[in-house]
mmCIF file of C-alpha atoms and ligand atoms in Angstrom:
data_model
loop_
_atom_site.group_PDB
_atom_site.id
_atom_site.type_symbol
_atom_site.label_atom_id
_atom_site.label_comp_id
_atom_site.label_asym_id
_atom_site.label_seq_id
_atom_site.Cartn_x
_atom_site.Cartn_y
_atom_site.Cartn_z
ATOM 1 C CA MET A 1 0.000 0.000 0.000
ATOM 2 C CA GLU A 2 1.159 3.525 -0.722
ATOM 3 C CA TYR A 3 0.935 5.864 2.238
ATOM 4 C CA LYS A 4 0.232 9.590 1.922
ATOM 5 C CA ASN A 5 0.957 10.436 5.551
ATOM 6 C CA LEU A 6 3.503 7.878 6.676
ATOM 7 C CA LEU A 7 7.151 7.260 5.877
ATOM 8 C CA ILE A 8 8.558 3.786 6.392
ATOM 9 C CA GLU A 9 12.243 2.915 6.286
ATOM 10 C CA ILE A 10 13.500 -0.590 6.942
ATOM 11 C CA ALA A 11 17.148 -1.282 7.724
ATOM 12 C CA ASP A 12 18.781 -4.172 9.596
ATOM 13 C CA SER A 13 15.436 -5.592 10.778
ATOM 14 C CA VAL A 14 14.352 -2.234 12.285
ATOM 15 C CA ALA A 15 11.470 -0.310 10.716
ATOM 16 C CA THR A 16 11.240 3.418 11.349
ATOM 17 C CA LEU A 17 7.638 4.515 10.977
ATOM 18 C CA THR A 18 7.248 8.304 10.783
ATOM 19 C CA ILE A 19 3.938 10.130 10.915
ATOM 20 C CA ASN A 20 4.431 12.755 8.263
ATOM 21 C CA ARG A 21 2.151 15.796 8.499
ATOM 22 C CA PRO A 22 4.628 18.283 9.961
ATOM 23 C CA GLN A 23 2.618 21.296 8.733
ATOM 24 C CA VAL A 24 -0.040 20.434 11.365
ATOM 25 C CA LEU A 25 2.364 18.950 13.916
ATOM 26 C CA ASN A 26 1.492 15.443 12.668
ATOM 27 C CA ALA A 27 -2.122 15.699 13.879
ATOM 28 C CA LEU A 28 -4.056 12.466 13.382
ATOM 29 C CA ASN A 29 -6.860 12.745 10.873
ATOM 30 C CA SER A 30 -8.947 9.816 9.825
ATOM 31 C CA GLU A 31 -6.722 9.062 6.821
ATOM 32 C CA VAL A 32 -3.615 8.840 9.048
ATOM 33 C CA LEU A 33 -5.401 6.477 11.430
ATOM 34 C CA THR A 34 -6.447 4.189 8.573
ATOM 35 C CA GLU A 35 -2.926 4.201 7.155
ATOM 36 C CA LEU A 36 -1.431 3.571 10.573
ATOM 37 C CA GLU A 37 -3.598 0.540 11.215
ATOM 38 C CA CYS A 38 -2.665 -0.871 7.759
ATOM 39 C CA ALA A 39 1.023 -0.143 8.311
ATOM 40 C CA ILE A 40 1.050 -1.873 11.687
ATOM 41 C CA TYR A 41 -0.506 -5.010 10.184
ATOM 42 C CA ALA A 42 1.880 -4.876 7.214
ATOM 43 C CA LEU A 43 4.966 -4.482 9.420
ATOM 44 C CA GLY A 44 3.672 -7.233 11.702
ATOM 45 C CA ASN A 45 3.615 -9.592 8.700
ATOM 46 C CA ASP A 46 6.907 -8.441 7.173
ATOM 47 C CA THR A 47 9.621 -10.990 7.906
ATOM 48 C CA ALA A 48 12.282 -8.329 7.230
ATOM 49 C CA VAL A 49 11.119 -6.428 10.330
ATOM 50 C CA LYS A 50 11.731 -7.376 13.959
ATOM 51 C CA VAL A 51 11.217 -4.055 15.770
ATOM 52 C CA VAL A 52 9.452 -0.768 14.955
ATOM 53 C CA VAL A 53 10.464 2.749 16.025
ATOM 54 C CA LEU A 54 7.518 5.162 15.815
ATOM 55 C CA THR A 55 8.193 8.885 15.560
ATOM 56 C CA GLY A 56 6.886 12.163 14.110
ATOM 57 C CA ALA A 57 8.241 14.235 11.210
ATOM 58 C CA GLY A 58 9.821 17.633 11.828
ATOM 59 C CA GLU A 59 11.473 19.258 14.803
ATOM 60 C CA LYS A 60 8.449 20.178 16.871
ATOM 61 C CA ALA A 61 6.107 17.287 17.339
ATOM 62 C CA PHE A 62 5.714 13.571 17.751
ATOM 63 C CA VAL A 63 1.951 14.013 17.276
ATOM 64 C CA ALA A 64 0.006 17.051 18.591
ATOM 65 C CA GLY A 65 -3.195 15.056 18.959
ATOM 66 C CA ALA A 66 -6.213 14.127 16.932
ATOM 67 C CA ASP A 67 -6.905 16.572 14.109
ATOM 68 C CA ILE A 68 -9.133 19.142 15.804
ATOM 69 C CA LYS A 69 -10.055 20.829 12.508
ATOM 70 C CA GLU A 70 -11.394 17.517 11.200
ATOM 71 C CA MET A 71 -13.141 16.587 14.458
ATOM 72 C CA VAL A 72 -14.845 19.900 15.112
ATOM 73 C CA GLY A 73 -17.837 19.129 12.887
ATOM 74 C CA LEU A 74 -18.352 15.442 13.690
ATOM 75 C CA ASN A 75 -21.726 14.252 14.946
ATOM 76 C CA SER A 76 -22.018 11.587 17.665
ATOM 77 C CA PHE A 77 -22.052 8.635 15.268
ATOM 78 C CA GLN A 78 -19.088 9.898 13.250
ATOM 79 C CA CYS A 79 -17.243 10.579 16.497
ATOM 80 C CA HIS A 80 -17.931 7.042 17.725
ATOM 81 C CA SER A 81 -16.597 5.529 14.518
ATOM 82 C CA HIS A 82 -13.571 7.865 14.666
ATOM 83 C CA ALA A 83 -12.826 6.735 18.226
ATOM 84 C CA LEU A 84 -13.122 3.068 17.188
ATOM 85 C CA LYS A 85 -10.727 3.679 14.282
ATOM 86 C CA GLY A 86 -8.118 5.200 16.613
ATOM 87 C CA GLN A 87 -8.617 2.455 19.148
ATOM 88 C CA ARG A 88 -8.129 -0.184 16.430
ATOM 89 C CA ALA A 89 -4.765 1.348 15.537
ATOM 90 C CA VAL A 90 -3.661 1.392 19.193
ATOM 91 C CA MET A 91 -4.889 -2.157 19.755
ATOM 92 C CA ALA A 92 -3.109 -3.348 16.597
ATOM 93 C CA MET A 93 0.099 -2.004 18.138
ATOM 94 C CA GLU A 94 -0.535 -3.805 21.416
ATOM 95 C CA LYS A 95 -1.421 -7.050 19.636
ATOM 96 C CA MET A 96 1.560 -6.922 17.293
ATOM 97 C CA SER A 97 4.063 -9.564 18.340
ATOM 98 C CA LYS A 98 6.967 -7.265 17.434
ATOM 99 C CA PRO A 99 7.956 -4.532 19.884
ATOM 100 C CA LEU A 100 7.362 -0.856 19.116
ATOM 101 C CA ILE A 101 9.459 1.918 20.619
ATOM 102 C CA ALA A 102 7.955 5.417 20.621
ATOM 103 C CA ALA A 103 10.626 8.060 19.946
ATOM 104 C CA VAL A 104 8.818 11.165 21.201
ATOM 105 C CA ASN A 105 10.666 14.050 19.571
ATOM 106 C CA GLY A 106 8.352 16.933 20.558
ATOM 107 C CA TYR A 107 4.721 17.452 21.502
ATOM 108 C CA ALA A 108 2.871 14.197 22.303
ATOM 109 C CA LEU A 109 -0.608 15.446 23.099
ATOM 110 C CA GLY A 110 -3.982 13.770 23.310
ATOM 111 C CA GLY A 111 -4.192 11.141 20.568
ATOM 112 C CA GLY A 112 -0.421 11.495 20.123
ATOM 113 C CA LEU A 113 0.249 10.452 23.689
ATOM 114 C CA GLU A 114 -2.286 7.660 23.254
ATOM 115 C CA LEU A 115 -0.273 6.362 20.296
ATOM 116 C CA ALA A 116 2.936 6.531 22.303
ATOM 117 C CA LEU A 117 1.228 4.633 25.141
ATOM 118 C CA GLY A 118 0.258 1.944 22.612
ATOM 119 C CA CYS A 119 3.988 1.308 22.058
ATOM 120 C CA ASP A 120 5.942 -1.021 24.323
ATOM 121 C CA PHE A 121 7.949 1.820 25.804
ATOM 122 C CA ILE A 122 8.735 5.459 25.245
ATOM 123 C CA TYR A 123 12.011 7.300 24.752
ATOM 124 C CA ALA A 124 11.706 11.085 24.655
ATOM 125 C CA SER A 125 13.782 14.078 23.712
ATOM 126 C CA GLU A 126 14.479 16.736 26.356
ATOM 127 C CA LYS A 127 12.291 19.053 24.273
ATOM 128 C CA ALA A 128 9.220 16.799 24.396
ATOM 129 C CA ARG A 129 6.037 17.893 26.140
ATOM 130 C CA LEU A 130 3.340 15.375 26.976
ATOM 131 C CA GLY A 131 -0.261 15.766 28.036
ATOM 132 C CA PHE A 132 -3.950 15.160 27.527
ATOM 133 C CA PRO A 133 -5.479 18.575 26.665
ATOM 134 C CA GLU A 134 -8.863 17.048 25.747
ATOM 135 C CA VAL A 135 -10.789 18.584 28.662
ATOM 136 C CA THR A 136 -9.709 22.038 27.462
ATOM 137 C CA LEU A 137 -11.564 21.196 24.225
ATOM 138 C CA GLY A 138 -14.652 19.944 26.047
ATOM 139 C CA VAL A 139 -13.980 16.234 25.437
ATOM 140 C CA ILE A 140 -11.984 13.319 26.870
ATOM 141 C CA PRO A 141 -9.302 11.063 25.353
ATOM 142 C CA GLY A 142 -10.831 8.645 22.862
ATOM 143 C CA PHE A 143 -8.080 6.272 21.762
ATOM 144 C CA GLY A 144 -7.728 4.316 25.019
ATOM 145 C CA GLY A 145 -5.679 6.963 26.852
ATOM 146 C CA THR A 146 -7.620 6.978 30.121
ATOM 147 C CA GLN A 147 -7.325 3.198 30.330
ATOM 148 C CA ASN A 148 -3.711 2.770 29.280
ATOM 149 C CA LEU A 149 -2.393 5.687 31.342
ATOM 150 C CA ALA A 150 -4.131 4.616 34.559
ATOM 151 C CA ARG A 151 -2.859 1.057 34.113
ATOM 152 C CA LEU A 152 0.669 2.339 33.480
ATOM 153 C CA ILE A 153 1.101 4.932 36.234
ATOM 154 C CA GLY A 154 -1.877 4.344 38.521
ATOM 155 C CA PRO A 155 -5.131 6.278 38.808
ATOM 156 C CA ASN A 156 -3.837 9.134 40.941
ATOM 157 C CA ARG A 157 -1.340 10.684 38.521
ATOM 158 C CA ALA A 158 -3.470 9.629 35.553
ATOM 159 C CA ARG A 159 -6.376 11.631 36.968
ATOM 160 C CA GLU A 160 -4.119 14.639 37.530
ATOM 161 C CA LEU A 161 -2.889 14.622 33.936
ATOM 162 C CA VAL A 162 -6.262 13.967 32.292
ATOM 163 C CA ILE A 163 -8.399 16.165 34.532
ATOM 164 C CA THR A 164 -6.114 19.216 34.453
ATOM 165 C CA GLY A 165 -5.266 18.937 30.755
ATOM 166 C CA LYS A 166 -1.788 20.274 31.573
ATOM 167 C CA MET A 167 1.403 19.474 29.667
ATOM 168 C CA ILE A 168 4.370 17.992 31.487
ATOM 169 C CA THR A 169 8.032 17.903 30.529
ATOM 170 C CA ALA A 170 9.759 14.758 29.319
ATOM 171 C CA GLN A 171 11.696 14.716 32.582
ATOM 172 C CA LYS A 172 8.527 14.798 34.699
ATOM 173 C CA ALA A 173 6.965 12.124 32.461
ATOM 174 C CA CYS A 174 10.052 10.016 33.113
ATOM 175 C CA GLU A 175 9.732 10.507 36.878
ATOM 176 C CA TRP A 176 6.082 9.474 36.636
ATOM 177 C CA GLY A 177 6.896 6.299 34.690
ATOM 178 C CA ILE A 178 5.354 7.325 31.366
ATOM 179 C CA VAL A 179 8.695 7.790 29.609
ATOM 180 C CA ASN A 180 11.501 5.271 30.085
ATOM 181 C CA GLU A 181 14.430 7.533 29.242
ATOM 182 C CA VAL A 182 15.088 11.115 28.159
ATOM 183 C CA PHE A 183 17.823 12.059 25.671
ATOM 184 C CA PRO A 184 19.143 15.264 24.094
ATOM 185 C CA ALA A 185 17.038 15.888 20.968
ATOM 186 C CA GLU A 186 19.894 15.148 18.572
ATOM 187 C CA GLU A 187 20.562 11.755 20.199
ATOM 188 C CA LEU A 188 16.982 10.485 20.459
ATOM 189 C CA MET A 189 16.675 8.587 17.161
ATOM 190 C CA ALA A 190 20.140 7.047 17.449
ATOM 191 C CA LYS A 191 19.358 5.814 20.976
ATOM 192 C CA ALA A 192 15.976 4.421 19.920
ATOM 193 C CA LYS A 193 17.571 2.624 16.960
ATOM 194 C CA GLU A 194 20.408 1.314 19.139
ATOM 195 C CA THR A 195 17.886 -0.256 21.518
ATOM 196 C CA ALA A 196 15.839 -1.531 18.567
ATOM 197 C CA ALA A 197 18.972 -3.172 17.116
ATOM 198 C CA ALA A 198 19.686 -4.898 20.437
ATOM 199 C CA ILE A 199 16.126 -6.265 20.507
ATOM 200 C CA ALA A 200 16.395 -7.342 16.847
ATOM 201 C CA GLY A 201 19.495 -9.382 17.742
ATOM 202 C CA ALA A 202 17.723 -11.270 20.539
ATOM 203 C CA GLY A 203 15.593 -14.384 20.138
ATOM 204 C CA THR A 204 12.636 -13.358 17.981
ATOM 205 C CA LEU A 205 10.183 -15.749 19.590
ATOM 206 C CA GLY A 206 11.434 -14.974 23.090
ATOM 207 C CA VAL A 207 10.870 -11.252 22.456
ATOM 208 C CA ALA A 208 7.374 -11.901 21.078
ATOM 209 C CA TYR A 209 6.418 -14.164 23.990
ATOM 210 C CA ALA A 210 7.845 -11.726 26.553
ATOM 211 C CA LYS A 211 5.587 -8.983 25.158
ATOM 212 C CA ASP A 212 2.665 -11.409 25.020
ATOM 213 C CA ALA A 213 3.160 -12.495 28.661
ATOM 214 C CA ILE A 214 3.157 -8.898 29.915
ATOM 215 C CA VAL A 215 0.390 -7.467 27.694
ATOM 216 C CA ASN A 216 -2.014 -10.384 28.131
ATOM 217 C CA GLY A 217 -0.966 -11.200 31.699
ATOM 218 C CA LEU A 218 -2.147 -7.744 32.782
ATOM 219 C CA ASN A 219 -5.715 -8.821 32.029
ATOM 220 C CA MET A 220 -5.413 -11.976 34.167
ATOM 221 C CA THR A 221 -5.338 -12.758 37.856
ATOM 222 C CA LYS A 222 -1.780 -13.137 39.155
ATOM 223 C CA GLY A 223 -2.185 -16.930 39.389
ATOM 224 C CA ASP A 224 -3.441 -17.177 35.809
ATOM 225 C CA GLY A 225 -0.634 -14.864 34.684
ATOM 226 C CA PHE A 226 1.971 -17.098 36.324
ATOM 227 C CA ARG A 227 0.467 -20.169 34.635
ATOM 228 C CA TYR A 228 0.365 -18.338 31.289
ATOM 229 C CA GLU A 229 4.028 -17.341 31.650
ATOM 230 C CA ALA A 230 5.018 -20.947 32.417
ATOM 231 C CA SER A 231 3.072 -22.197 29.375
ATOM 232 C CA LEU A 232 4.786 -19.728 27.051
ATOM 233 C CA LEU A 233 8.168 -20.663 28.466
ATOM 234 C CA GLY A 234 7.361 -24.337 27.932
ATOM 235 C CA VAL A 235 6.520 -23.645 24.289
ATOM 236 C CA LEU A 236 9.814 -21.773 23.828
ATOM 237 C CA PHE A 237 11.686 -24.926 24.832
ATOM 238 C CA ALA A 238 10.241 -26.560 21.719
ATOM 239 C CA THR A 239 11.829 -23.937 19.438
ATOM 240 C CA GLU A 240 15.086 -23.757 17.515
ATOM 241 C CA ASP A 241 15.623 -20.262 18.968
ATOM 242 C CA GLN A 242 15.935 -21.692 22.496
ATOM 243 C CA LYS A 243 18.407 -24.350 21.342
ATOM 244 C CA GLU A 244 20.391 -21.764 19.402
ATOM 245 C CA GLY A 245 20.397 -19.169 22.224
ATOM 246 C CA MET A 246 21.452 -21.524 24.998
ATOM 247 C CA GLY A 247 23.728 -23.544 22.692
ATOM 248 C CA ALA A 248 25.563 -20.393 21.616
ATOM 249 C CA PHE A 249 26.130 -19.429 25.257
ATOM 250 C CA VAL A 250 27.581 -22.833 26.079
ATOM 251 C CA GLU A 251 29.755 -22.804 22.932
ATOM 252 C CA LYS A 252 30.883 -19.189 23.607
ATOM 253 C CA ARG A 253 29.676 -17.831 20.266
ATOM 254 C CA LYS A 254 27.155 -15.242 19.112
ATOM 255 C CA ALA A 255 23.653 -16.651 18.662
ATOM 256 C CA SER A 256 21.939 -16.370 15.314
ATOM 257 C CA PHE A 257 18.177 -16.607 15.762
ATOM 258 C CA LYS A 258 15.783 -17.651 13.023
ATOM 259 C CA GLY A 259 12.476 -17.023 14.757
ATOM 260 C CA LYS A 260 11.404 -20.651 14.684
HETATM 261 N N1 LIG B 1 -5.186 19.406 15.104
HETATM 262 C C1 LIG B 1 -5.154 20.168 13.963
HETATM 263 N N2 LIG B 1 -4.192 21.059 13.717
HETATM 264 C C2 LIG B 1 -3.226 21.218 14.639
HETATM 265 C C3 LIG B 1 -3.195 20.489 15.835
HETATM 266 C C4 LIG B 1 -4.238 19.524 16.053
HETATM 267 N N3 LIG B 1 -4.282 18.743 17.103
HETATM 268 N N4 LIG B 1 -2.125 20.881 16.554
HETATM 269 C C5 LIG B 1 -1.509 21.813 15.830
HETATM 270 N N5 LIG B 1 -2.151 22.029 14.674
HETATM 271 C C6 LIG B 1 -1.805 22.966 13.610
HETATM 272 C C7 LIG B 1 -2.089 24.393 14.015
HETATM 273 O O1 LIG B 1 -3.451 24.697 13.835
HETATM 274 C C8 LIG B 1 -1.179 25.127 13.073
HETATM 275 O O2 LIG B 1 -1.765 25.170 11.807
HETATM 276 P P1 LIG B 1 -1.908 26.583 10.982
HETATM 277 O O3 LIG B 1 -2.606 27.486 11.918
HETATM 278 O O4 LIG B 1 -0.480 26.952 10.728
HETATM 279 O O5 LIG B 1 -2.667 26.203 9.757
HETATM 280 C C9 LIG B 1 0.040 24.238 12.976
HETATM 281 O O6 LIG B 1 -0.411 22.952 13.387
HETATM 282 C C10 LIG B 1 1.177 24.656 13.907
HETATM 283 O O7 LIG B 1 0.655 24.762 15.209
HETATM 284 P P2 LIG B 1 0.800 26.086 16.099
HETATM 285 O O8 LIG B 1 1.015 27.289 15.254
HETATM 286 O O9 LIG B 1 -0.329 26.080 17.071
HETATM 287 O O10 LIG B 1 2.185 25.772 16.867
HETATM 288 P P3 LIG B 1 2.638 26.330 18.277
HETATM 289 O O11 LIG B 1 4.070 25.963 18.411
HETATM 290 O O12 LIG B 1 2.257 27.759 18.451
HETATM 291 O O13 LIG B 1 1.797 25.490 19.363
HETATM 292 C C11 LIG B 1 0.870 23.460 20.276
HETATM 293 C C12 LIG B 1 2.022 24.114 19.462
HETATM 294 C C13 LIG B 1 1.044 21.958 20.237
HETATM 295 C C14 LIG B 1 0.937 23.939 21.738
HETATM 296 C C15 LIG B 1 -0.486 23.913 19.652
HETATM 297 O O14 LIG B 1 -0.427 23.652 18.240
HETATM 298 C C16 LIG B 1 -1.653 23.187 20.224
HETATM 299 O O15 LIG B 1 -2.147 23.490 21.321
HETATM 300 N N6 LIG B 1 -2.171 22.222 19.462
HETATM 301 C C17 LIG B 1 -3.361 21.488 19.817
HETATM 302 C C18 LIG B 1 -3.036 20.490 20.878
HETATM 303 C C19 LIG B 1 -4.275 19.732 21.222
HETATM 304 O O16 LIG B 1 -5.192 20.254 21.875
HETATM 305 N N7 LIG B 1 -4.316 18.526 20.670
HETATM 306 C C20 LIG B 1 -5.555 17.784 20.593
HETATM 307 C C21 LIG B 1 -5.703 17.018 21.810
HETATM 308 S S1 LIG B 1 -7.272 16.365 21.783
HETATM 309 C C22 LIG B 1 -11.982 11.166 20.042
HETATM 310 C C23 LIG B 1 -10.835 10.559 19.692
HETATM 311 C C24 LIG B 1 -9.657 11.111 20.074
HETATM 312 C C25 LIG B 1 -9.633 12.287 20.746
HETATM 313 C C26 LIG B 1 -10.789 12.886 21.102
HETATM 314 C C27 LIG B 1 -11.987 12.348 20.779
HETATM 315 N N8 LIG B 1 -13.255 10.596 19.677
HETATM 316 C C28 LIG B 1 -13.289 10.058 18.338
HETATM 317 C C29 LIG B 1 -14.336 11.074 20.325
HETATM 318 C C30 LIG B 1 -8.388 12.893 21.012
HETATM 319 C C31 LIG B 1 -8.357 14.211 21.007
HETATM 320 C C32 LIG B 1 -7.108 14.881 21.085
HETATM 321 O O17 LIG B 1 -6.062 14.420 20.700
#
């Protein structure tokens, strides 16, 4: 598929997926959301890709939210279908077996922060500002943000961020556990790609099952989660990746994983 609003570069098993509407700070209109959902499925099925880095074009923004100019005239039914479209894109990211790293290079607001929260973890530039300004527009987050944020950092800080609509710095977001690490702006992409390369070199199935255990285990009781983890681990012992990974350690050589 040809994308009008996305750029995709694939090198050394790492795909860099860039939302490319810098003239409106990469705001998410309906076309971007459709393309994003397609791109996530396509990258999920592309054997040349093991990890995805998601970022925004330009110097100023990761994504400054849903496209307010498009949303302003929506009626209730259109709004509902718009919310479902955004939620499908975020859920596709969570369901993808390959990890996604959000490289937040500037504003990550509203729907933009929701996209970043759909990734497995977030690296941010010192210049980044994060927040949920929806209440200042008379609405609430609609792409899963209230749910994902509260699960990530607990209801107390989630309520503060969503109810005040304020923006916080990357550093504060890091202290709160939203962002994993903050880098100088010029180093952000290199650091994200360095981490992506390390993940790409690890056991493909182990990485996929690790994500699966955490994402799906969160919806289980602790006992069920433990059992689920043990089952996944058991399955991994039937794979070539496990034999290669442990064999390489014993033989003091670098492992070469095939994802089977
Ligand atoms: N939508 C559309 N255009 C946007 C935009 C956005 N979210 N953010 C920025 N732009 C556009 C600006 O209008 C401007 O366009 P022109 O005026 O040049 O044509 C251009 O990008 C550059 O922006 P600024 O000139 O404003 O740049 P500044 O550096 O002065 O300010 C800013 C940067 C990020 C502080 C400011 O642009 C800003 O406040 N932007 C809006 C942030 C925001 O409120 N984001 C939306 C959050 S609400 C739902 C589903 C999802 C959602 C809600 C409901 N359902 C389906 C129900 C989620 C909603 C949100 O994401």
